[in-house]
Short mmCIF file of C-alpha atoms in Angstrom, two decimals:
data_model
loop_
_atom_site.label_atom_id
_atom_site.label_comp_id
_atom_site.label_asym_id
_atom_site.label_seq_id
_atom_site.Cartn_x
_atom_site.Cartn_y
_atom_site.Cartn_z
CA MET A 11 -35.57 173.25 110.18
CA SER A 12 -31.85 174.65 109.97
CA SER A 13 -29.90 176.42 112.28
CA SER A 14 -28.15 178.72 110.06
CA THR A 15 -31.08 180.50 108.91
CA SER A 16 -33.86 179.69 112.20
CA THR A 17 -33.09 178.93 115.66
CA ALA A 18 -35.44 178.22 118.45
CA SER A 19 -35.97 181.31 120.88
CA ALA A 20 -37.32 181.77 124.43
CA SER A 21 -36.31 181.55 128.20
CA ALA A 22 -35.22 179.02 129.49
CA PRO A 23 -34.43 178.28 133.10
CA THR A 24 -30.23 177.70 132.98
CA SER A 25 -28.91 174.97 135.50
CA SER A 26 -25.28 174.73 137.02
CA SER A 27 -24.94 171.29 136.45
CA SER A 28 -25.98 171.21 133.12
CA GLU A 29 -26.35 173.62 130.08
CA ALA A 30 -28.99 175.31 129.18
CA PRO A 31 -30.58 174.96 125.30
CA SER A 32 -28.72 177.12 122.70
CA ALA A 33 -30.93 179.44 122.80
CA THR A 34 -31.90 183.49 123.51
CA ALA A 35 -34.42 185.02 125.36
CA ALA A 36 -38.10 185.55 123.46
CA ALA A 37 -38.25 189.05 124.49
CA PRO A 38 -40.78 191.20 123.67
CA ALA A 39 -40.82 194.38 121.04
CA ALA A 40 -38.64 197.18 121.95
CA ALA A 41 -41.64 199.73 121.69
CA GLU A 42 -44.69 197.90 122.39
CA THR A 43 -47.18 197.20 119.87
CA HIS A 44 -51.40 198.97 119.63
CA THR A 45 -52.11 196.84 116.86
CA PRO A 46 -53.17 193.08 117.91
CA ALA A 47 -52.27 190.14 115.81
CA PHE A 48 -55.50 188.60 114.55
CA ARG A 49 -59.28 190.21 115.75
CA ALA A 50 -61.55 188.76 117.49
CA SER A 51 -65.02 188.15 117.41
CA ILE A 52 -65.79 189.15 121.46
CA ASP A 53 -69.44 189.87 122.74
CA PHE A 54 -68.08 192.96 122.95
CA ARG A 55 -71.49 194.22 124.56
CA SER A 56 -72.12 191.73 126.36
CA ILE A 57 -68.19 192.18 128.80
CA ARG A 58 -69.67 195.44 129.21
CA ASP A 59 -73.33 194.44 129.84
CA ASN A 60 -72.31 191.70 132.37
CA LEU A 61 -69.42 193.50 134.23
CA GLU A 62 -69.71 192.66 137.55
CA ALA A 63 -69.11 188.39 136.50
CA HIS A 64 -66.05 189.86 133.90
CA GLU A 65 -64.95 191.64 136.85
CA ALA A 66 -64.93 188.72 139.30
CA ASN A 67 -63.51 186.36 137.34
CA CYS A 68 -60.68 187.79 136.70
CA ARG A 69 -59.60 188.29 140.61
CA GLU A 70 -60.86 184.81 140.35
CA ARG A 71 -57.88 183.43 137.94
CA ASN A 72 -55.14 186.39 138.44
CA PHE A 73 -55.80 187.54 136.12
CA ALA A 74 -54.76 191.64 136.89
CA ALA A 75 -53.85 193.25 133.01
CA ALA A 76 -57.30 192.09 131.90
CA SER A 77 -59.56 195.03 133.08
CA PRO A 78 -63.34 194.78 131.55
CA ALA A 79 -64.00 198.01 133.22
CA LYS A 80 -61.74 199.63 130.57
CA VAL A 81 -63.19 196.28 128.04
CA ALA A 82 -66.30 198.32 128.55
CA GLU A 83 -65.37 201.73 128.43
CA LEU A 84 -63.47 201.15 125.28
CA TYR A 85 -66.72 199.71 123.52
CA ASP A 86 -68.46 202.61 124.24
CA LYS A 87 -66.49 204.36 123.19
CA PHE A 88 -66.07 202.52 119.99
CA VAL A 89 -70.33 202.96 119.57
CA GLU A 90 -70.58 206.71 119.58
CA ALA A 91 -67.30 207.01 117.14
CA GLN A 92 -68.89 204.12 114.98
CA LYS A 93 -72.75 206.54 115.37
CA GLU A 94 -71.08 209.08 114.13
CA VAL A 95 -69.57 207.85 111.57
CA ASP A 96 -72.45 206.53 110.19
CA GLU A 97 -74.24 209.87 110.48
CA LEU A 98 -71.28 211.26 108.73
CA ARG A 99 -71.39 208.36 105.44
CA ALA A 100 -75.13 209.37 105.47
CA GLN A 101 -74.46 213.08 105.50
CA LYS A 102 -71.79 212.31 102.16
CA ASN A 103 -74.05 210.25 100.39
CA GLU A 104 -77.25 213.36 100.73
CA ASN A 105 -74.13 216.50 99.52
CA ALA A 106 -73.81 213.43 96.19
CA LYS A 107 -77.40 212.81 96.02
CA SER A 108 -77.42 216.52 95.76
CA MET A 109 -74.19 217.70 93.22
CA LYS A 110 -76.40 215.91 90.79
CA GLN A 111 -79.06 218.07 90.75
CA LYS A 112 -79.72 220.97 88.48
CA LEU A 113 -78.11 224.50 89.75
CA GLU A 114 -76.50 227.57 90.38
CA GLN A 115 -73.07 228.10 90.65
CA GLU A 116 -73.44 229.60 94.12
CA GLN A 117 -75.52 226.32 95.40
CA ARG A 118 -72.39 224.15 93.63
CA ASP A 119 -69.65 225.75 95.10
CA GLU A 120 -71.93 225.89 98.89
CA LEU A 121 -72.27 221.74 98.52
CA VAL A 122 -68.31 221.54 97.11
CA ARG A 123 -67.41 223.04 99.15
CA ARG A 124 -69.29 221.18 102.37
CA GLY A 125 -68.28 218.20 101.27
CA LYS A 126 -64.74 218.76 101.71
CA GLU A 127 -65.77 219.82 105.29
CA ILE A 128 -67.41 216.38 105.16
CA LYS A 129 -64.72 214.60 104.12
CA GLU A 130 -62.10 215.83 106.44
CA GLN A 131 -64.33 215.50 109.43
CA LEU A 132 -64.98 211.82 108.22
CA ALA A 133 -61.52 210.48 107.59
CA THR A 134 -60.60 211.87 111.58
CA VAL A 135 -63.59 210.54 112.83
CA GLU A 136 -62.77 207.25 111.02
CA GLU A 137 -58.77 207.09 112.29
CA ASN A 138 -60.34 208.03 115.07
CA LEU A 139 -62.24 204.28 114.96
CA SER A 140 -59.86 202.73 113.27
CA ALA A 141 -57.72 202.85 117.04
CA LEU A 142 -60.89 202.51 119.17
CA GLN A 143 -61.33 199.44 117.31
CA GLU A 144 -57.12 197.98 117.77
CA GLU A 145 -57.03 198.99 121.08
CA LEU A 146 -60.58 196.77 122.17
CA GLN A 147 -59.08 194.46 119.88
CA LEU A 148 -55.97 194.51 122.48
CA GLU A 149 -58.14 194.57 125.84
CA ALA A 150 -60.85 192.38 125.24
CA GLN A 151 -58.11 189.70 123.88
CA ARG A 152 -56.40 190.58 127.26
CA LEU A 153 -59.83 188.61 129.27
CA PRO A 154 -60.27 185.19 129.88
CA ASN A 155 -62.83 183.40 129.53
CA LEU A 156 -65.66 183.27 132.28
CA ALA A 157 -66.04 179.94 134.19
CA HIS A 158 -68.57 177.25 135.27
CA PRO A 159 -70.38 178.68 138.14
CA ASP A 160 -69.55 175.00 139.53
CA VAL A 161 -65.75 175.33 139.26
CA PRO A 162 -63.91 176.37 143.15
CA ARG A 163 -63.23 179.48 143.85
CA GLY A 164 -59.37 179.83 145.22
CA ALA A 165 -56.09 180.93 144.03
CA ASP A 166 -55.05 177.09 144.85
CA ASP A 167 -54.60 173.96 144.01
CA ASP A 168 -56.17 172.98 148.35
CA ALA A 169 -59.05 174.14 147.02
CA ALA A 170 -60.01 171.99 144.13
CA ALA A 171 -62.71 169.43 144.03
CA GLU A 172 -62.55 165.68 144.09
CA LEU A 173 -65.02 163.96 142.41
CA ALA A 174 -63.76 160.77 142.35
CA SER A 175 -60.96 158.22 143.50
CA VAL A 176 -59.99 154.95 141.14
CA GLY A 177 -58.08 152.39 142.47
CA ASP A 178 -55.86 151.66 146.32
CA ARG A 179 -52.83 152.92 146.66
CA ARG A 180 -50.64 149.22 147.16
CA ASP A 181 -48.87 149.06 150.08
CA PHE A 182 -45.16 149.07 150.54
CA GLU A 183 -44.84 148.61 153.69
CA GLY A 184 -46.37 145.49 154.05
CA GLU A 185 -44.40 143.90 150.97
CA GLY A 186 -41.69 144.99 152.84
CA LEU A 187 -40.63 147.20 149.73
CA GLU A 188 -38.07 150.36 149.54
CA VAL A 189 -39.63 152.78 147.41
CA LEU A 190 -37.32 154.18 145.19
CA ASP A 191 -38.69 157.65 143.05
CA HIS A 192 -38.71 156.84 139.49
CA MET A 193 -34.76 157.83 138.47
CA SER A 194 -34.04 156.04 141.35
CA ILE A 195 -35.00 153.04 139.31
CA ALA A 196 -34.41 153.65 135.87
CA ASP A 197 -30.58 154.35 137.15
CA ARG A 198 -30.44 150.55 137.82
CA TRP A 199 -30.32 149.28 134.71
CA ASN A 200 -29.00 148.40 131.56
CA ALA A 201 -30.78 149.67 128.72
CA MET A 202 -28.00 148.07 126.38
CA ALA A 203 -29.51 144.79 127.94
CA GLY A 204 -29.07 141.32 125.75
CA GLY A 205 -27.98 144.04 123.04
CA ALA A 206 -25.02 144.72 123.62
CA ASN A 207 -21.47 143.69 124.97
CA GLU A 208 -20.65 145.55 127.99
CA SER A 209 -17.31 144.50 127.79
CA ALA A 210 -17.35 147.01 124.45
CA PHE A 211 -17.95 149.90 126.94
CA GLU A 212 -14.08 149.79 129.04
CA ALA A 213 -12.39 152.30 128.86
CA PRO A 214 -8.64 151.18 127.43
CA SER A 215 -7.16 150.60 131.37
CA GLY A 216 -9.70 148.56 131.72
CA GLY A 217 -10.51 150.52 135.43
CA GLY A 218 -14.05 150.98 134.60
CA LEU A 219 -16.70 151.95 131.50
CA SER A 220 -16.64 155.67 130.15
CA SER A 221 -19.30 158.60 130.25
CA THR A 222 -19.76 157.71 127.06
CA ALA A 223 -20.41 153.80 128.29
CA THR A 224 -22.27 155.45 131.04
CA ALA A 225 -25.07 156.83 130.08
CA LEU A 226 -24.87 154.36 127.04
CA ARG A 227 -26.25 151.74 129.35
CA ALA A 228 -28.55 154.73 131.39
CA ALA A 229 -32.03 154.17 131.09
CA VAL A 230 -33.50 158.02 131.30
CA ASP A 231 -30.00 159.50 130.37
CA PHE A 232 -30.28 163.66 131.74
CA THR A 233 -26.47 163.72 130.91
CA SER A 234 -26.60 163.56 127.07
CA GLY A 235 -29.73 165.47 126.32
CA ALA A 236 -27.58 167.86 128.58
CA LYS A 237 -24.64 167.11 126.36
CA VAL A 238 -27.01 167.38 122.68
CA SER A 239 -29.82 169.88 123.42
CA GLY A 240 -29.66 171.59 127.45
CA ALA A 241 -31.24 171.31 131.28
CA LYS A 242 -34.10 168.87 131.10
CA PHE A 243 -33.35 167.45 127.21
CA TYR A 244 -32.91 163.18 128.17
CA TYR A 245 -32.33 160.75 125.78
CA LEU A 246 -34.82 157.08 126.37
CA ARG A 247 -33.11 153.47 125.95
CA GLY A 248 -34.28 149.68 125.24
CA GLN A 249 -37.59 149.17 126.65
CA LEU A 250 -38.16 152.84 127.89
CA ALA A 251 -38.75 153.47 124.46
CA ARG A 252 -39.83 151.48 123.67
CA LEU A 253 -42.37 151.52 126.82
CA GLU A 254 -43.00 155.29 125.30
CA LEU A 255 -43.82 154.13 121.94
CA ALA A 256 -45.85 150.86 123.59
CA LEU A 257 -48.28 154.21 125.49
CA VAL A 258 -48.31 156.23 122.58
CA ASN A 259 -50.29 153.48 119.91
CA TRP A 260 -52.37 151.73 122.42
CA THR A 261 -53.84 154.78 123.78
CA VAL A 262 -54.74 155.55 120.00
CA ASP A 263 -55.20 152.21 119.58
CA GLN A 264 -58.07 153.34 122.02
CA LEU A 265 -59.46 156.50 121.43
CA CYS A 266 -59.89 155.20 117.12
CA ALA A 267 -62.83 152.68 119.02
CA ARG A 268 -63.68 155.42 120.39
CA GLY A 269 -64.54 157.04 117.06
CA TYR A 270 -61.57 159.65 117.66
CA ILE A 271 -59.90 160.20 113.82
CA PRO A 272 -56.70 160.57 114.21
CA HIS A 273 -53.76 162.75 113.24
CA MET A 274 -49.99 163.37 112.71
CA THR A 275 -49.83 167.27 113.68
CA PRO A 276 -47.10 170.10 112.25
CA ASP A 277 -44.88 170.73 116.13
CA VAL A 278 -44.40 174.40 114.86
CA VAL A 279 -47.19 176.58 113.77
CA ARG A 280 -47.65 180.48 112.66
CA SER A 281 -47.84 182.44 116.64
CA GLU A 282 -50.48 184.49 115.93
CA VAL A 283 -52.16 180.47 116.28
CA VAL A 284 -50.76 179.54 119.11
CA GLU A 285 -52.40 182.73 120.19
CA LYS A 286 -55.56 182.32 119.26
CA CYS A 287 -56.17 178.62 121.05
CA GLY A 288 -54.90 180.88 124.12
CA PHE A 289 -51.44 181.27 124.14
CA GLN A 290 -49.24 183.29 125.71
CA PRO A 291 -46.03 183.35 122.55
CA ARG A 292 -44.39 186.39 123.51
CA GLY A 293 -42.90 187.69 126.27
CA GLU A 294 -40.94 186.77 129.37
CA SER A 295 -42.79 184.83 131.29
CA THR A 296 -43.73 182.38 128.26
CA GLN A 297 -43.81 178.81 127.95
CA VAL A 298 -42.88 178.96 123.64
CA TYR A 299 -40.40 178.34 121.97
CA ASN A 300 -40.10 180.83 119.35
CA VAL A 301 -38.54 179.96 116.27
CA ASP A 302 -35.74 183.14 115.61
CA GLY A 303 -37.34 185.89 112.46
CA MET A 304 -39.30 183.98 111.81
CA ASP A 305 -43.23 183.91 113.41
CA LEU A 306 -43.75 180.34 113.69
CA SER A 307 -43.41 178.68 117.24
CA LEU A 308 -43.21 174.94 118.93
CA THR A 309 -45.79 173.41 119.23
CA GLY A 310 -46.37 172.79 123.69
CA THR A 311 -49.01 170.74 122.29
CA ALA A 312 -51.09 169.27 119.78
CA GLU A 313 -54.28 171.17 121.15
CA ILE A 314 -53.33 173.25 119.21
CA PRO A 315 -52.44 172.76 115.76
CA LEU A 316 -55.74 170.61 116.12
CA GLY A 317 -57.19 173.98 116.51
CA GLY A 318 -55.38 175.77 113.39
CA LEU A 319 -57.32 172.31 111.81
CA CYS A 320 -60.35 174.75 111.30
CA MET A 321 -59.41 178.16 111.80
CA ASP A 322 -61.72 180.36 109.76
CA GLU A 323 -63.68 177.59 108.72
CA VAL A 324 -67.62 177.31 107.85
CA LEU A 325 -68.99 173.41 109.30
CA ASP A 326 -72.39 171.85 108.63
CA GLU A 327 -73.73 170.96 112.02
CA SER A 328 -74.94 167.29 110.92
CA MET A 329 -70.55 166.45 111.57
CA LEU A 330 -70.65 167.73 114.74
CA PRO A 331 -69.41 166.91 117.33
CA LEU A 332 -65.85 166.52 115.75
CA ARG A 333 -64.22 164.12 117.71
CA LEU A 334 -59.43 164.70 116.93
CA CYS A 335 -56.74 162.92 118.92
CA ALA A 336 -53.52 163.60 117.36
CA PHE A 337 -49.88 162.24 118.69
CA GLY A 338 -47.77 165.14 119.29
CA ARG A 339 -43.70 167.11 120.35
CA CYS A 340 -44.15 169.43 122.77
CA PHE A 341 -41.74 171.62 123.84
CA ARG A 342 -42.36 173.85 127.15
CA THR A 343 -39.71 176.65 128.59
CA GLU A 344 -41.54 175.13 131.45
CA ALA A 345 -40.04 178.37 133.22
CA GLY A 346 -39.96 180.00 136.56
CA ALA A 347 -40.42 175.85 137.56
CA SER A 348 -38.45 174.84 140.65
CA GLY A 349 -38.42 172.33 143.51
CA LEU A 350 -38.90 168.28 143.78
CA ALA A 351 -41.92 168.80 141.17
CA THR A 352 -39.06 169.87 138.41
CA ARG A 353 -37.30 166.60 139.21
CA GLY A 354 -36.28 163.21 136.34
CA LEU A 355 -39.09 163.04 134.14
CA TYR A 356 -42.29 164.87 135.44
CA ARG A 357 -40.83 168.31 133.73
CA VAL A 358 -39.57 168.81 130.85
CA HIS A 359 -38.31 170.86 128.29
CA GLN A 360 -39.92 168.30 124.99
CA PHE A 361 -41.71 165.55 125.41
CA SER A 362 -44.90 163.71 123.25
CA LYS A 363 -48.32 162.98 123.96
CA VAL A 364 -51.50 161.61 122.18
CA GLU A 365 -53.46 164.46 122.41
CA MET A 366 -57.84 164.11 122.03
CA PHE A 367 -59.93 166.87 120.83
CA ILE A 368 -63.36 168.26 120.53
CA ILE A 369 -65.72 170.96 118.30
CA CYS A 370 -69.26 170.54 119.05
CA THR A 371 -71.98 172.88 119.48
CA PRO A 372 -72.91 174.72 122.18
CA GLU A 373 -75.45 172.48 122.90
CA GLN A 374 -73.56 169.38 123.47
CA SER A 375 -69.97 170.27 124.89
CA ASP A 376 -71.73 169.88 129.33
CA ALA A 377 -71.81 165.95 127.47
CA LEU A 378 -68.54 165.63 125.82
CA HIS A 379 -66.58 167.35 128.86
CA ASP A 380 -67.79 163.91 131.24
CA GLU A 381 -67.31 162.26 127.81
CA LEU A 382 -63.57 163.51 128.11
CA ILE A 383 -63.16 162.30 131.39
CA GLU A 384 -64.22 159.12 131.42
CA VAL A 385 -62.35 158.25 128.87
CA GLU A 386 -59.65 159.29 130.63
CA LYS A 387 -60.40 158.07 133.65
CA HIS A 388 -61.02 154.29 131.26
CA LEU A 389 -57.87 154.47 129.89
CA PHE A 390 -55.66 155.67 133.36
CA SER A 391 -57.78 152.43 135.15
CA GLU A 392 -56.94 150.08 131.95
CA LEU A 393 -53.11 150.34 133.93
CA GLY A 394 -53.21 149.69 136.66
CA LEU A 395 -52.94 153.30 138.51
CA HIS A 396 -54.44 154.87 141.55
CA PHE A 397 -56.17 158.05 140.94
CA LYS A 398 -58.71 160.63 141.87
CA VAL A 399 -60.34 163.70 139.78
CA LEU A 400 -60.43 166.96 139.98
CA ASP A 401 -62.43 169.39 139.19
CA MET A 402 -59.44 171.96 139.03
CA PRO A 403 -60.03 176.13 140.96
CA THR A 404 -59.95 178.94 138.94
CA GLY A 405 -56.43 180.08 140.27
CA ASP A 406 -55.44 177.29 138.44
CA LEU A 407 -57.04 177.04 134.95
CA GLY A 408 -56.04 179.00 131.90
CA ALA A 409 -57.54 182.16 129.75
CA PRO A 410 -59.53 178.83 127.36
CA ALA A 411 -61.28 176.93 130.23
CA TYR A 412 -65.12 177.31 130.89
CA ARG A 413 -63.79 174.42 133.70
CA LYS A 414 -61.09 172.16 133.80
CA PHE A 415 -60.98 168.02 135.39
CA ASP A 416 -57.23 166.66 136.20
CA VAL A 417 -55.82 163.57 136.43
CA GLU A 418 -53.21 163.55 139.21
CA ALA A 419 -52.16 160.23 139.55
CA TRP A 420 -50.57 158.49 142.83
CA MET A 421 -46.31 158.61 142.86
CA PRO A 422 -45.28 156.86 145.35
CA GLY A 423 -41.64 157.41 144.82
CA LEU A 424 -41.96 161.25 145.14
CA GLY A 425 -44.40 160.69 147.56
CA ARG A 426 -47.68 162.59 146.16
CA TYR A 427 -50.13 162.81 143.60
CA GLY A 428 -49.22 164.03 140.23
CA GLU A 429 -50.62 165.20 137.71
CA ILE A 430 -50.83 163.44 133.88
CA SER A 431 -53.44 163.98 132.24
CA SER A 432 -56.32 166.67 132.60
CA ALA A 433 -59.54 167.34 130.39
CA SER A 434 -60.87 171.17 129.25
CA ASN A 435 -63.38 172.96 127.36
CA CYS A 436 -64.04 176.04 126.09
CA THR A 437 -66.69 177.39 125.30
CA ASP A 438 -66.27 178.80 121.96
CA TYR A 439 -63.47 181.74 123.27
CA GLN A 440 -60.72 179.88 120.72
CA ALA A 441 -63.47 179.63 118.25
CA ARG A 442 -64.15 183.07 118.58
CA ARG A 443 -59.89 183.89 117.77
CA LEU A 444 -59.86 181.31 115.80
CA ASN A 445 -62.93 182.65 112.83
CA ILE A 446 -64.58 178.95 113.17
CA ARG A 447 -68.33 178.79 112.88
CA TYR A 448 -70.59 175.63 112.35
CA LYS A 449 -74.08 176.06 110.26
CA PRO A 450 -77.55 174.72 111.87
CA ASP A 451 -79.09 171.94 109.99
CA ALA A 452 -82.08 173.44 107.93
CA LYS A 453 -85.09 173.36 110.18
CA ASP A 454 -88.50 171.69 108.14
CA ALA A 455 -91.24 175.14 109.42
CA GLY A 456 -95.08 174.77 108.31
CA ASN A 457 -96.73 177.29 106.28
CA GLU A 458 -99.83 179.75 106.94
CA ASP A 459 -101.98 176.76 104.54
CA GLY A 460 -102.07 173.82 107.87
CA GLY A 461 -98.83 173.02 107.72
CA LYS A 462 -99.37 171.11 103.95
CA LYS A 463 -96.87 172.43 102.41
CA LYS A 464 -93.20 172.80 104.11
CA LYS A 465 -90.52 175.50 103.35
CA LYS A 466 -86.18 174.74 105.07
CA SER A 467 -85.62 178.26 108.04
CA LYS A 468 -82.52 180.32 107.17
CA ALA A 469 -80.29 179.87 110.48
CA LYS A 470 -76.93 181.84 111.16
CA THR A 471 -73.89 180.56 111.59
CA ASN A 472 -72.93 180.36 115.41
CA PHE A 473 -68.79 179.63 116.80
CA VAL A 474 -69.11 176.42 117.78
CA HIS A 475 -67.46 174.89 121.60
CA THR A 476 -63.86 173.56 121.57
CA LEU A 477 -62.89 170.40 124.26
CA ASN A 478 -59.07 168.95 124.90
CA GLY A 479 -58.41 165.99 126.99
CA THR A 480 -54.38 164.10 127.87
CA GLY A 481 -55.04 160.52 126.17
CA CYS A 482 -51.34 159.90 127.21
CA ALA A 483 -48.70 162.36 128.04
CA VAL A 484 -45.61 160.17 127.50
CA PRO A 485 -43.03 160.53 130.60
CA ARG A 486 -45.60 161.61 133.93
CA MET A 487 -47.15 158.05 132.73
CA ILE A 488 -43.99 156.79 131.91
CA VAL A 489 -43.22 158.36 136.19
CA ALA A 490 -46.20 155.85 137.25
CA ILE A 491 -45.34 153.03 135.99
CA LEU A 492 -42.31 152.33 137.08
CA GLU A 493 -42.61 154.07 141.38
CA ASN A 494 -46.27 151.90 141.14
CA PHE A 495 -44.79 148.42 139.82
CA GLN A 496 -41.65 148.97 141.06
CA GLN A 497 -40.25 144.63 141.81
CA ALA A 498 -38.06 143.73 145.42
CA ASP A 499 -35.62 142.75 142.23
CA GLY A 500 -34.85 146.52 140.48
CA THR A 501 -37.75 144.60 137.61
CA VAL A 502 -41.37 146.87 137.44
CA VAL A 503 -43.88 144.24 136.13
CA VAL A 504 -45.15 145.85 132.53
CA PRO A 505 -49.22 146.25 132.26
CA GLU A 506 -50.84 144.10 130.63
CA VAL A 507 -52.69 146.38 128.72
CA LEU A 508 -49.42 146.50 126.85
CA ARG A 509 -48.06 144.17 126.36
CA PRO A 510 -49.07 142.99 122.46
CA TYR A 511 -46.90 146.53 122.00
CA MET A 512 -44.21 145.29 124.27
CA GLY A 513 -43.28 141.96 121.96
CA GLY A 514 -45.11 140.05 124.99
CA LEU A 515 -42.49 141.63 127.18
CA GLU A 516 -44.18 141.40 130.76
CA LYS A 517 -41.37 142.65 132.67
CA LEU A 518 -39.36 145.94 132.64
CA GLY A 519 -35.34 145.81 133.77
CA SER A 520 -34.49 142.55 133.45
CA SER A 521 -32.90 140.92 130.00
#
């Protein structure tokens, strides 16, 4: 992507200590559009008939801009306008039919006059119907998915329900070991160990290492990242670069063994696809980087290109469930993020992630949601981490999620639990926007002659359900590994399952 033709733009935060990304804010258009970017197959009638449930859902999820009542009102107006259009079209057809008969001139003139009148009325009503349809789409697309009845109600993470706690916290105090955070650990390492000659980086005066040499020694290098790309971009070097690749390859192998089909996906997608997946690609609070002058966005997760993979398709039920996984580079502005939660690798603008994505029937989705969290529990247990599984409250759910389970690992250097993974059931919310359907398998039905002969019943297509889960978000996994497995000599023990992927290396920070 040539910088002379397009640049990524987003409302990325700036930093006084280093350059911000060379990008402009992706501000909304000067005049608000009244044309939806796409048309979703939303069940407007269900919203109207379950108005109280949808209004309560919007309140509990803090979706102040969404108005189920307005959707219901617009839908009623749309239905009335549609009836009026249908009646006028019927009158137009009847008038045209009458014109074919043998008529007196006076009768024919009256039918012509009436035909013109109907045509004018129909044009006005059709225009009104089209405007109502667009406004209805815009309003309905703002509504979040309904939440599972068992989802904890509440606005704060404190309202989350703990479903499981796996492993134990390491007793650093009992070992007499000072706990360092991941950046303090990384800063002690020489990423060039065993490779470059340290003396080659000495300043000409012999007075120490130059700034470039200092950066080259850093295992996690935000200084060079800021210089090249902007604040909160970084380089990984040496053993940490290998650790990233080890985590990715090990995770993909684990998922493939469980029947997930691996993908390498585009990291740039049409903004329409981002929106259909339930993410907001525009506006001041967007977390999405957009490409200037083009209707393209950088993906914040491989969930988006995996979701778009089957867009506008009808799948056979026999294909379902489809278990997919993908390695992707994720780009997020992290607008509004600040404080200790952003330290080091915990919150960055670009990172690698292995994502799981499932397409299934409605009957399969609850069980597959449980399967996703069991896969995640297996992965993090194999790495030897202590973590807890949370059923997240309504205030923490994004628009597509019906229910979301988070995994939070203990990060002793940061002194708190930090989210390393999540698994969401989005039911048909994304499918109705992406237009992904499935054709139920034909069922045999007995005839009235005693069932000796069989006939296959025809079933209409239905919308699939989609689910997603994080297999490995690399930076946060590195945070958890460095902080939990640090040693008194400054090294970090490599989880045993990763060692074959790192050439047998048992400790990070050693030559």
